[in-house]
Structures are given as C-alpha cells and as structure tokens.
Coordinates of N, CA, C and O in Angstrom, one line a residue:
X1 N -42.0 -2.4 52.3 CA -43.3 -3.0 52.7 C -43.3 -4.5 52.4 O -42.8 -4.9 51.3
X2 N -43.8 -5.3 53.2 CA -44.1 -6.9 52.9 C -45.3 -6.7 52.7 O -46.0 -5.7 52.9
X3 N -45.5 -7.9 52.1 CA -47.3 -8.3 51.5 C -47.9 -8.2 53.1 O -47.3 -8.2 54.2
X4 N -49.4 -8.2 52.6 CA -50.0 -8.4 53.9 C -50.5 -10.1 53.7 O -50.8 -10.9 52.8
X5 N -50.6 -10.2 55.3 CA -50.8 -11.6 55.2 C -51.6 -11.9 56.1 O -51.5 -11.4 57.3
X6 N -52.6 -12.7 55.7 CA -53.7 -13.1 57.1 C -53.2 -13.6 58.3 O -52.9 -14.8 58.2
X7 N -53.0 -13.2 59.2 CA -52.6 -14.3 60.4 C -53.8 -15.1 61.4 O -53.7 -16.0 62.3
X8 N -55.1 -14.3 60.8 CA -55.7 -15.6 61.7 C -57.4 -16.4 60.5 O -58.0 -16.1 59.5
X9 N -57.3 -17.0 61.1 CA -58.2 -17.8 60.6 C -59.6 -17.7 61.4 O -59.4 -17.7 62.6
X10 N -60.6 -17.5 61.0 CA -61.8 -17.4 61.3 C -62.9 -18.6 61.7 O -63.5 -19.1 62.6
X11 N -62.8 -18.7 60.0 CA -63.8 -19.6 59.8 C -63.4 -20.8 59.2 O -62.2 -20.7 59.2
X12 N -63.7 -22.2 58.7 CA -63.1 -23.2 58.2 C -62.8 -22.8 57.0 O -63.5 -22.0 56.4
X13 N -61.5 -23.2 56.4 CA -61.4 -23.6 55.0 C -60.5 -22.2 54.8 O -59.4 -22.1 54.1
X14 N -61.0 -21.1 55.5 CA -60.1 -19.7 55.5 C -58.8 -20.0 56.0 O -58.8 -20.4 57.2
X15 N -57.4 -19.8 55.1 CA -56.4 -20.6 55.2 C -55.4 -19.1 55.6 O -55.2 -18.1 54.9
X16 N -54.9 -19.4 57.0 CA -54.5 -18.4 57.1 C -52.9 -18.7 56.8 O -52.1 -19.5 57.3
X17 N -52.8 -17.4 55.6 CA -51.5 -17.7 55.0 C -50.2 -17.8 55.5 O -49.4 -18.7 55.3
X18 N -49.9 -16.8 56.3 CA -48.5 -16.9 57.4 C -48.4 -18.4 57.9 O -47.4 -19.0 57.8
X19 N -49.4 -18.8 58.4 CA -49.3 -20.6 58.9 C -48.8 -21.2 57.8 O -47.8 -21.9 57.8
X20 N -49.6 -21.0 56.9 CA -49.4 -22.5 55.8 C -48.0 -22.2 55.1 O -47.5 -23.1 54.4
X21 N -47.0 -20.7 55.2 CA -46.0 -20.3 54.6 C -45.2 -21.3 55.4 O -44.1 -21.8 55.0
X22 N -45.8 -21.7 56.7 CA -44.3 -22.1 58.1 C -44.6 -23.6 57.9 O -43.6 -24.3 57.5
X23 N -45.7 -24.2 58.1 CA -46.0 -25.5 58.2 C -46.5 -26.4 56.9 O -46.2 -27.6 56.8
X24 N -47.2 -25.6 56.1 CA -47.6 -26.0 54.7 C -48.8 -25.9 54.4 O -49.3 -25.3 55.4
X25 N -49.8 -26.2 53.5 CA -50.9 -26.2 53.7 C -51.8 -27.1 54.5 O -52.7 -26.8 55.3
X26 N -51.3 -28.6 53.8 CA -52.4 -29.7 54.6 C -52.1 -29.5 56.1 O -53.1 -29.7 56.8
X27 N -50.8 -29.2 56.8 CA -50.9 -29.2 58.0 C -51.8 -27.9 58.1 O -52.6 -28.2 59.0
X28 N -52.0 -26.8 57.9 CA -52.6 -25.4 58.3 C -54.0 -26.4 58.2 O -54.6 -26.4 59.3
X29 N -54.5 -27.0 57.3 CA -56.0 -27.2 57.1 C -56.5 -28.2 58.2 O -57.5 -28.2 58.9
X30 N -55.3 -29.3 58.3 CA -55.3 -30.1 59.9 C -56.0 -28.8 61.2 O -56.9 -28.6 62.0
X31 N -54.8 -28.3 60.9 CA -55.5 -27.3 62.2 C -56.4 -26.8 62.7 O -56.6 -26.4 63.8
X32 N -57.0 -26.7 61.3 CA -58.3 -25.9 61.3 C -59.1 -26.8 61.4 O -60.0 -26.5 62.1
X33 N -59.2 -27.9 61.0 CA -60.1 -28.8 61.2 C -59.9 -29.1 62.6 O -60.9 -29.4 63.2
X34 N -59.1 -29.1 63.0 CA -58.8 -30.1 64.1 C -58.3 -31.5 64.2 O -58.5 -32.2 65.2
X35 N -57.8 -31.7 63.5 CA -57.3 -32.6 62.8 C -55.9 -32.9 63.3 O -55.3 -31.9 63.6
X36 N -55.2 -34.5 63.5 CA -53.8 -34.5 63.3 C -53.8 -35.6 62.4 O -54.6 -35.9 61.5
X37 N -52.6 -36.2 62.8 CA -52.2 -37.8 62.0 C -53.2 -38.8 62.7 O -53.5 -38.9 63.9
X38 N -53.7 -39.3 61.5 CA -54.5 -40.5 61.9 C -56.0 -39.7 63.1 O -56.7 -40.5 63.7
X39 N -56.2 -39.0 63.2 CA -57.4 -38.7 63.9 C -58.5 -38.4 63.0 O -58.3 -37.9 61.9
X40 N -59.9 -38.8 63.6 CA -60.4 -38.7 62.9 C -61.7 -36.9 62.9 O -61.7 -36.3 64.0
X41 N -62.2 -36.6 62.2 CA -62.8 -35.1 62.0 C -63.3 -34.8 63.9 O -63.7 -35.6 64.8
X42 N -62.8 -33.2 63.8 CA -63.3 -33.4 65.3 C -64.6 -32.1 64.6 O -64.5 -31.3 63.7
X43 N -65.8 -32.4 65.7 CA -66.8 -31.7 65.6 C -66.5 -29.7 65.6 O -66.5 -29.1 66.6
X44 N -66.5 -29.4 64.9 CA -66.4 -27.5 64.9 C -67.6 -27.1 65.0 O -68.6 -27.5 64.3
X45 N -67.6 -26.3 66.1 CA -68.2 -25.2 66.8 C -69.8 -24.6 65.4 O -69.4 -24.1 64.3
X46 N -71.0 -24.7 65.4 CA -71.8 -24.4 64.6 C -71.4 -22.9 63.8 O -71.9 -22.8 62.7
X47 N -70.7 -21.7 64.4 CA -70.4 -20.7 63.4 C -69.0 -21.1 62.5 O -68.7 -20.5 61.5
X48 N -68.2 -22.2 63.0 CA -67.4 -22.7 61.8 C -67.4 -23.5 60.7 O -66.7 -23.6 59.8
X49 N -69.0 -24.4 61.3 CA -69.3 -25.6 60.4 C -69.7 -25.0 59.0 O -69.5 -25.4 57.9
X50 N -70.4 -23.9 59.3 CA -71.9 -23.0 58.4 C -71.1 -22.3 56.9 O -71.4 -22.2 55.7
X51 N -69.9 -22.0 57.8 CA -68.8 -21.6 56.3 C -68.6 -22.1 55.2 O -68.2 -23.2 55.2
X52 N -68.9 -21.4 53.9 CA -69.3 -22.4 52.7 C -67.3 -22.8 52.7 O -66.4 -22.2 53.3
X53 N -67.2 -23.9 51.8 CA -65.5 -24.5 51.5 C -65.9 -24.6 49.8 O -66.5 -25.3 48.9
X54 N -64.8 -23.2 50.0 CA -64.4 -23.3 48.4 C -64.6 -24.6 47.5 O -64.9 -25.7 48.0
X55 N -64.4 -24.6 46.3 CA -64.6 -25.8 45.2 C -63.0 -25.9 45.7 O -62.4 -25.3 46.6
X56 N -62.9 -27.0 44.6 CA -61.6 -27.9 44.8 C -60.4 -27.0 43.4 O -59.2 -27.0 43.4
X57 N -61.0 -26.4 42.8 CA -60.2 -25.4 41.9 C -59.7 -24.4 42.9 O -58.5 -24.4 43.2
X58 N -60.6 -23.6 43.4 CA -60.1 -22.7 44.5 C -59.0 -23.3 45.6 O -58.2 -22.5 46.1
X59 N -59.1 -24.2 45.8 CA -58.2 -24.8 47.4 C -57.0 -24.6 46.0 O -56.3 -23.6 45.9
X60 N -56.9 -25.4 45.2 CA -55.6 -25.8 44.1 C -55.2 -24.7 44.6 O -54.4 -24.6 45.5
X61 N -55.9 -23.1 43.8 CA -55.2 -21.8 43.7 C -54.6 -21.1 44.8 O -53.8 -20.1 44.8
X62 N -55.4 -21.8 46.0 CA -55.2 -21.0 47.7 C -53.9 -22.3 47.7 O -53.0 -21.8 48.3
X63 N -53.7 -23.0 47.5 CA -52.2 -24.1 47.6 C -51.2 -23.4 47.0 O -50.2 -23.1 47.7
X64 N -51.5 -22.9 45.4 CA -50.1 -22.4 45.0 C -49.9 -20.9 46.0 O -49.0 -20.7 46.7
X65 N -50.9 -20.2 45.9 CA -50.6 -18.9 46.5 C -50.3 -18.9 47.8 O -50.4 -17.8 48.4
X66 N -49.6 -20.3 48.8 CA -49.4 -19.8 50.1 C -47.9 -20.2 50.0 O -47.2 -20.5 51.0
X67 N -47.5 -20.3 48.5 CA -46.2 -20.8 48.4 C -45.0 -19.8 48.4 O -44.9 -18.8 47.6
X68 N -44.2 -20.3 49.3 CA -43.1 -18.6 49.2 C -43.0 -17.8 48.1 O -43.4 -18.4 47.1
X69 N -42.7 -16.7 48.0 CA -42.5 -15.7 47.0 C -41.6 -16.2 45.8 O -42.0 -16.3 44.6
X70 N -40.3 -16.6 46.2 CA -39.2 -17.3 45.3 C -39.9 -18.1 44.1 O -39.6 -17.8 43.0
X71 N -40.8 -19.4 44.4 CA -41.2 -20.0 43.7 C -42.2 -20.4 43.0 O -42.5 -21.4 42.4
X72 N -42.7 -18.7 43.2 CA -44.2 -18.3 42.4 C -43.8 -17.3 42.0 O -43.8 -16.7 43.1
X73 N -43.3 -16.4 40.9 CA -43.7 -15.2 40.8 C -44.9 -13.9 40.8 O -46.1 -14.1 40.5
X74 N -44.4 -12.9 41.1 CA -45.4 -11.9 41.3 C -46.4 -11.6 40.1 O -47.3 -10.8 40.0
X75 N -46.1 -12.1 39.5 CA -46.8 -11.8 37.8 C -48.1 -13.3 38.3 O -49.2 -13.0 38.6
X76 N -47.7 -14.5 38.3 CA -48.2 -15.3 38.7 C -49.4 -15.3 39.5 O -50.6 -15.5 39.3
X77 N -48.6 -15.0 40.5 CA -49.6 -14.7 42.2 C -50.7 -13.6 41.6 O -51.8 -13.8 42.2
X78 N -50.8 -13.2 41.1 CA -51.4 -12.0 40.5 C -52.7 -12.7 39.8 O -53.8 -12.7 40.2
X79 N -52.0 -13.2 38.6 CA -53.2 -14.6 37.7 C -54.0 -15.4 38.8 O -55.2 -15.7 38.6
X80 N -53.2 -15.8 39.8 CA -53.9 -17.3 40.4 C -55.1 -16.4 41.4 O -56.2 -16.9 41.6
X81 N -54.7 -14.8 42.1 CA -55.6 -14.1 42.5 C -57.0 -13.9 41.8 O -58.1 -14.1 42.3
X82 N -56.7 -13.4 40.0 CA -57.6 -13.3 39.6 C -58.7 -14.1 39.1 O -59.9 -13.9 39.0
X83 N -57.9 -15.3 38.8 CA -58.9 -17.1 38.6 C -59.5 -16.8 39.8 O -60.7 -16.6 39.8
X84 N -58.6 -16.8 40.9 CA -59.8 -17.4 42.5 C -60.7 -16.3 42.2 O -61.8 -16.6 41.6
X85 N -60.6 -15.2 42.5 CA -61.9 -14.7 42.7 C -62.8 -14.1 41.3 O -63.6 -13.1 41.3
X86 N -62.6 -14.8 40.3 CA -63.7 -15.2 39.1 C -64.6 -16.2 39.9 O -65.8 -16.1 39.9
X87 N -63.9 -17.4 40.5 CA -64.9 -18.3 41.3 C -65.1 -18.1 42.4 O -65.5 -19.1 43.0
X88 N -65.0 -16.5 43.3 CA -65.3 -16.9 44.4 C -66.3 -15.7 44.7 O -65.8 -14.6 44.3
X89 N -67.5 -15.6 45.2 CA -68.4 -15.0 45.3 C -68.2 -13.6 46.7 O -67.6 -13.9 47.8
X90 N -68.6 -12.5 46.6 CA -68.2 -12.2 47.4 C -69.6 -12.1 48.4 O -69.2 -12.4 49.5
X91 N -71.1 -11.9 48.5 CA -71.7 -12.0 48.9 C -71.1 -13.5 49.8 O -71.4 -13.4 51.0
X92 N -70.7 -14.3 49.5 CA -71.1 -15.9 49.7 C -69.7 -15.9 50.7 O -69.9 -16.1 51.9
X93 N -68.5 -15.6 50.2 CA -67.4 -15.6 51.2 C -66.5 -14.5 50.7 O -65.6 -14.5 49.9
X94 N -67.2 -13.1 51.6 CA -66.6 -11.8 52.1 C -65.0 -11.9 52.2 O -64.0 -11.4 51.6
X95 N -65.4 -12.7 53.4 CA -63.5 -12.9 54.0 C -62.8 -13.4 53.0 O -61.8 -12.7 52.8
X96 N -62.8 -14.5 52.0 CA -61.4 -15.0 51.1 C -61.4 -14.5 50.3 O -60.3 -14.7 49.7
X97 N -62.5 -13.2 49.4 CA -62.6 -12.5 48.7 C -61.8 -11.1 48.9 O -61.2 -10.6 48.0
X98 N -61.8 -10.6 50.0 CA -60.5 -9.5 50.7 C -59.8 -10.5 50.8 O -58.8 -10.0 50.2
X99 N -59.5 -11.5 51.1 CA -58.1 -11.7 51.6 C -57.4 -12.1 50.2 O -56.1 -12.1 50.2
X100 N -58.2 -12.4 49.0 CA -57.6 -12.4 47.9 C -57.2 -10.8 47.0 O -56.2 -10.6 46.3
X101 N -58.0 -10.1 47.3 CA -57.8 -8.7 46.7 C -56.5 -8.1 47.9 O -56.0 -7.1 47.4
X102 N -56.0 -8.5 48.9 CA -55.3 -8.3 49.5 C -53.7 -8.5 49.1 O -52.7 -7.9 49.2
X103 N -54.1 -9.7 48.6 CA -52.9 -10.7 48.3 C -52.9 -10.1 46.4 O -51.8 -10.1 46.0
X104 N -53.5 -9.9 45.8 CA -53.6 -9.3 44.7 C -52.8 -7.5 45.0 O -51.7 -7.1 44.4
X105 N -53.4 -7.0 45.6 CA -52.7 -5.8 46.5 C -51.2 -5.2 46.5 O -50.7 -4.1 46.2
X106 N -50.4 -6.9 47.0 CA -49.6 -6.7 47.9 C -48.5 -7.2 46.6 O -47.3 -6.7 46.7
X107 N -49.0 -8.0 45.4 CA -48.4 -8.9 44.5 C -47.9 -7.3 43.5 O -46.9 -7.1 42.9
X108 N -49.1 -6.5 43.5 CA -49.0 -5.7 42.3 C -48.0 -4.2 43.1 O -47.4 -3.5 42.4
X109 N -48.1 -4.1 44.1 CA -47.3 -3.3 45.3 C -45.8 -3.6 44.8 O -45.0 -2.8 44.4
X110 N -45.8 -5.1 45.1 CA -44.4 -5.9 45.0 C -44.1 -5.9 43.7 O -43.0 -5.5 43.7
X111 N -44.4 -6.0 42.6 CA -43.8 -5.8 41.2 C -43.2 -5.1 40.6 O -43.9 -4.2 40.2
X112 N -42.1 -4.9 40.3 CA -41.2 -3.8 39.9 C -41.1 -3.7 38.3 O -40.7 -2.7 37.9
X113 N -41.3 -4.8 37.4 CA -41.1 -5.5 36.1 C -41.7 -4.9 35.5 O -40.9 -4.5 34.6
X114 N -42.9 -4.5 35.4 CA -44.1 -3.7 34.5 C -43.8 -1.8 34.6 O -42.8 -1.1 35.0
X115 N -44.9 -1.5 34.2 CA -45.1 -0.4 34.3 C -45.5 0.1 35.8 O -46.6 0.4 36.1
X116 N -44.5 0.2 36.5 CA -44.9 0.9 38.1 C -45.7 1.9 38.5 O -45.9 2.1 39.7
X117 N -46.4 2.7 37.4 CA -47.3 3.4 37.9 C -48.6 2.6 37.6 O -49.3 2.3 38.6
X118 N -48.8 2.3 36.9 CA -49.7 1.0 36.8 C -50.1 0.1 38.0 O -51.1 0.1 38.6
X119 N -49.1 -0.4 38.2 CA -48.9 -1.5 39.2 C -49.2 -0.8 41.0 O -49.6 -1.5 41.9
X120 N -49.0 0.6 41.1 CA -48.9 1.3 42.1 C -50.8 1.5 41.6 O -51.4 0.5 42.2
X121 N -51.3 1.9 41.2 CA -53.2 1.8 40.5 C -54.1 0.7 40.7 O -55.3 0.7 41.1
X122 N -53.4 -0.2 40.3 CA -53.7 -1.4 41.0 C -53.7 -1.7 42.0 O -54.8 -2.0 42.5
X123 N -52.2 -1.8 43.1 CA -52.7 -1.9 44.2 C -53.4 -1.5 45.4 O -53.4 -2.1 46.5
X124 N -54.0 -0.3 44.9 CA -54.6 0.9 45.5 C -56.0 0.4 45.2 O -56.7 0.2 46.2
X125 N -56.5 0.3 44.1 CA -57.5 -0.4 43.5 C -58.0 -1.8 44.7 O -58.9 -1.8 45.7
X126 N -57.1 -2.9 44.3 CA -57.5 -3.8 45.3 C -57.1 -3.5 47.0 O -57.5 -4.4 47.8
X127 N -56.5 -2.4 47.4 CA -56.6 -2.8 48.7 C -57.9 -2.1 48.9 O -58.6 -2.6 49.7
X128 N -58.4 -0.7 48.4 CA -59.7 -0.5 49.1 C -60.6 -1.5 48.4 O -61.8 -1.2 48.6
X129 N -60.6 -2.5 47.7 CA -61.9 -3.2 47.5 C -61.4 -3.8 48.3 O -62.1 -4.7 47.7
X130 N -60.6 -4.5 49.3 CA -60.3 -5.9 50.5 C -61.2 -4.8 51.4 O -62.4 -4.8 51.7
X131 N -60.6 -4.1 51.8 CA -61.3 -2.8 53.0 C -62.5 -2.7 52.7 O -63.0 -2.4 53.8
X132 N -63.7 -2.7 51.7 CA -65.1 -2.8 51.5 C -65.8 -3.8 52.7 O -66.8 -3.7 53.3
X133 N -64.6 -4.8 52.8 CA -65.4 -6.3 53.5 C -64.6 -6.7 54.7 O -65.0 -7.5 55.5
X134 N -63.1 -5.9 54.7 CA -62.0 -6.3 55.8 C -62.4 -5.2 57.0 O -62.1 -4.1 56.7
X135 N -63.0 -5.4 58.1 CA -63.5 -4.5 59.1 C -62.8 -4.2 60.4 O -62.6 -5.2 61.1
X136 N -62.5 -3.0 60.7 CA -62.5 -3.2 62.0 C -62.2 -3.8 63.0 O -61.0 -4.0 63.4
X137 N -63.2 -4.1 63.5 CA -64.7 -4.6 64.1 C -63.9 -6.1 64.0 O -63.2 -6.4 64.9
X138 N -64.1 -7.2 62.6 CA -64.4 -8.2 62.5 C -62.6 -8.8 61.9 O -62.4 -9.6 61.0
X139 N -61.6 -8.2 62.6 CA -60.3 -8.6 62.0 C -59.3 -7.2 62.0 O -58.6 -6.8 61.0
X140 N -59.4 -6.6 63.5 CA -58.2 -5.3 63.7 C -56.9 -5.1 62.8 O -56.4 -4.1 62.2
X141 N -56.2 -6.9 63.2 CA -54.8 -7.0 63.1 C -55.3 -6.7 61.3 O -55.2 -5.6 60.9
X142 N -55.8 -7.6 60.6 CA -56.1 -7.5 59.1 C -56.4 -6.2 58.3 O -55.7 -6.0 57.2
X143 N -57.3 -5.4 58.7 CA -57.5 -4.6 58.9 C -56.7 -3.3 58.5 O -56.6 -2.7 57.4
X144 N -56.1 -3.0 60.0 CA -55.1 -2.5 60.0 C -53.8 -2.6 59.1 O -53.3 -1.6 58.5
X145 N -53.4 -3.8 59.0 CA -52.5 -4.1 57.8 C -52.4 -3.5 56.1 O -51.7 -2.8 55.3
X146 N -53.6 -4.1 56.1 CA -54.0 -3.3 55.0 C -54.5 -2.0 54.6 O -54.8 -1.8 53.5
X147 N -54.5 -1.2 55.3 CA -54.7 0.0 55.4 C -53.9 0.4 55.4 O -53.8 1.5 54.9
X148 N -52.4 -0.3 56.2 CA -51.2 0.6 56.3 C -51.0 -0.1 55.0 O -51.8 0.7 54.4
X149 N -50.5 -1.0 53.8 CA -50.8 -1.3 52.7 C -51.0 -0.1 51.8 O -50.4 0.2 50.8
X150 N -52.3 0.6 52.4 CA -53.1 0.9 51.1 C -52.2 2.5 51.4 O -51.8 3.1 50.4
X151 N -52.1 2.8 52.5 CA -50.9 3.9 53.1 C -50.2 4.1 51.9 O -50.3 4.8 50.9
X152 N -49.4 3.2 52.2 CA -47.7 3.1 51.5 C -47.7 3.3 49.6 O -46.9 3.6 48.9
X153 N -49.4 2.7 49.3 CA -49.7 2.4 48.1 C -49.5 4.0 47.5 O -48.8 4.4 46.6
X154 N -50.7 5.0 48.5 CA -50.6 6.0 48.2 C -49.7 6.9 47.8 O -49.7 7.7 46.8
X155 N -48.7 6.4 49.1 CA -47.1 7.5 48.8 C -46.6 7.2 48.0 O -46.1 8.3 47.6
X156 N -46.3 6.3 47.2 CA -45.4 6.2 46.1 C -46.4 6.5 45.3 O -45.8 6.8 44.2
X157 N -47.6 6.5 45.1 CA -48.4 7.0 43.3 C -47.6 8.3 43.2 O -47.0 9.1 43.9
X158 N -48.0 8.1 41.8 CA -47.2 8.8 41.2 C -48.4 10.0 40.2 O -48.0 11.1 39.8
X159 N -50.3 9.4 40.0 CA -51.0 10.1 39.5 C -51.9 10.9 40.3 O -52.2 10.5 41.5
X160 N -52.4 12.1 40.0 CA -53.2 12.5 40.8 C -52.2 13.8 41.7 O -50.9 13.8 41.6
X161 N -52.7 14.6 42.4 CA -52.4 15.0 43.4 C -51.7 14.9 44.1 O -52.4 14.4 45.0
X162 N -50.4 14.9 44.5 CA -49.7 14.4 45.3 C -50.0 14.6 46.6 O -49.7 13.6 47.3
X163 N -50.7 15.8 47.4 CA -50.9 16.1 48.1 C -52.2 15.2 48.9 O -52.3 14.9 50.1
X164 N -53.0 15.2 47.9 CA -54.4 14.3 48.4 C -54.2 12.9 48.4 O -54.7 12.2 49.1
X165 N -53.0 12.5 47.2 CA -52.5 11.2 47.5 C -52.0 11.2 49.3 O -52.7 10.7 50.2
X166 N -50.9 11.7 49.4 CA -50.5 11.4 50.8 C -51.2 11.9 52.5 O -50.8 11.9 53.6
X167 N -52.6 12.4 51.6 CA -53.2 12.6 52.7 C -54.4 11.2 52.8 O -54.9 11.0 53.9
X168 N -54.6 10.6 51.9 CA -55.1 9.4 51.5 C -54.6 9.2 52.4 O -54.6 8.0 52.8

C-alpha cells in the first residue's frame, strides 16, 4: 500500500500533497492562488476566499510533510502530524484535519521499526477519524482512498477477531 495522498485541492491554503511532492510547495501555493512569477494576487472565487489559512507554524509543518519520504522519516511525519493538528481545529478546517489524520494513517501503516501491532491500531484509529469529515459526497477520489487504507489497515491487524477484522 502507498500513503494516501490528497490529489486535489478545494479550498485555498489546502495544499494538495501529490502536487507539492512534483513541483514543491511555493509553486503548489502559486497555483492555488493563482499566482505565477512576478504576477500579482488574482481575485479567488468567494467559496475560496472564506477558507480560514492556517497560522504560519502550520504552513512550516504542511512544508516539511510534503517532503519525500526519504528525507523525512516515518517516525517524524508522524510528530509533525501530531503538532499540526494540536493547532488545527477541526470544526474550523474539517478538510486539513482529515487530511492530516490521513497522512498520520498512512505514516503509522508505513512503519515497520516499532511495535507493528501498535502501529497497525493506530492507523486504523486515524483513518476512521479522517473518514468522520472525508465524505463521499465532498471528495470521492479521497474518500475512497482512504477507506481502501483503512481496508488494508484491517487485514493485517493482528487484535481482535480476525474475522470481523476482515469484514471491516
């Protein structure tokens, strides 16, 4: 399984991570702004303006976390998940709150170093809290992803029922 990764962007400031892995971040944030070299802010649509933008702690932690795997570790990725969303509200922004329990998810999924049944608890843990707020309805492909995530999380636990596990 690969992590799951946002591929689209919604609302401003929501940094969808597959982009910023290819181009980087400031260019991902250009795009979303609308933005190139030397232009100046172009007007966004009133359901993009209204989106709150993280503090400038949070952008830091959404910078390191869109950084390849290689040069962050999963132990890491893990920490910078759990800083962000101490500061990130979920009433206030739903979406980067799943998309962080996602990426928290996918980190503790991927970790082989620790105790693996642990780690398999965990990410079972955070993908159904991303799924509380990741809908349907409001992000299929995302959605979907993570659910096959939360799938795969199932089959390998190791506690519980095996049976109700893999019917999970």
């Amino acid at each position: 399984m690969t992590p799951a990764v946002a591929t689209t962007a919604t609302k401003r400031w929501r940094l969808p991570k597959r982009r910023c892995r290819k181009i980087g971040i400031a260019e991902a944030i250009a795009e979303i702004e609308g933005l190139s070299e030397g232009q100046e802010q172009a007007a966004l649509p009133p359901e993009l303006d209204s989106s709150p933008s993280p503090p400038a702690a949070v952008r830091r932690l959404l910078d390191e976390l869109a950084n390849p795997l290689p040069s962050t570790s999963l132990k890491r990725r893990i920490e910078l998940c759990r800083e962000a969303l101490e500061m990130v509200d979920r009433s206030l922004d739903p979406e980067l709150w799943g998309l962080l329990h996602v990426e928290m998810g996918s980190s503790f999924y991927l970790e082989t170093t620790d105790d693996r049944e642990e780690n398999i608890e965990q990410a079972v843990t955070n993908f159904e809290l991303a799924l509380e707020v990741i809908t349907r309805q409001a992000n299929p492909k995302l959605w979907a992803t993570t659910l096959n995530d939360l799938g795969n999380a199932y089959d390998e636990r190791t506690r519980g029922d095996r049976a109700k596990n893999i019917e999970q």
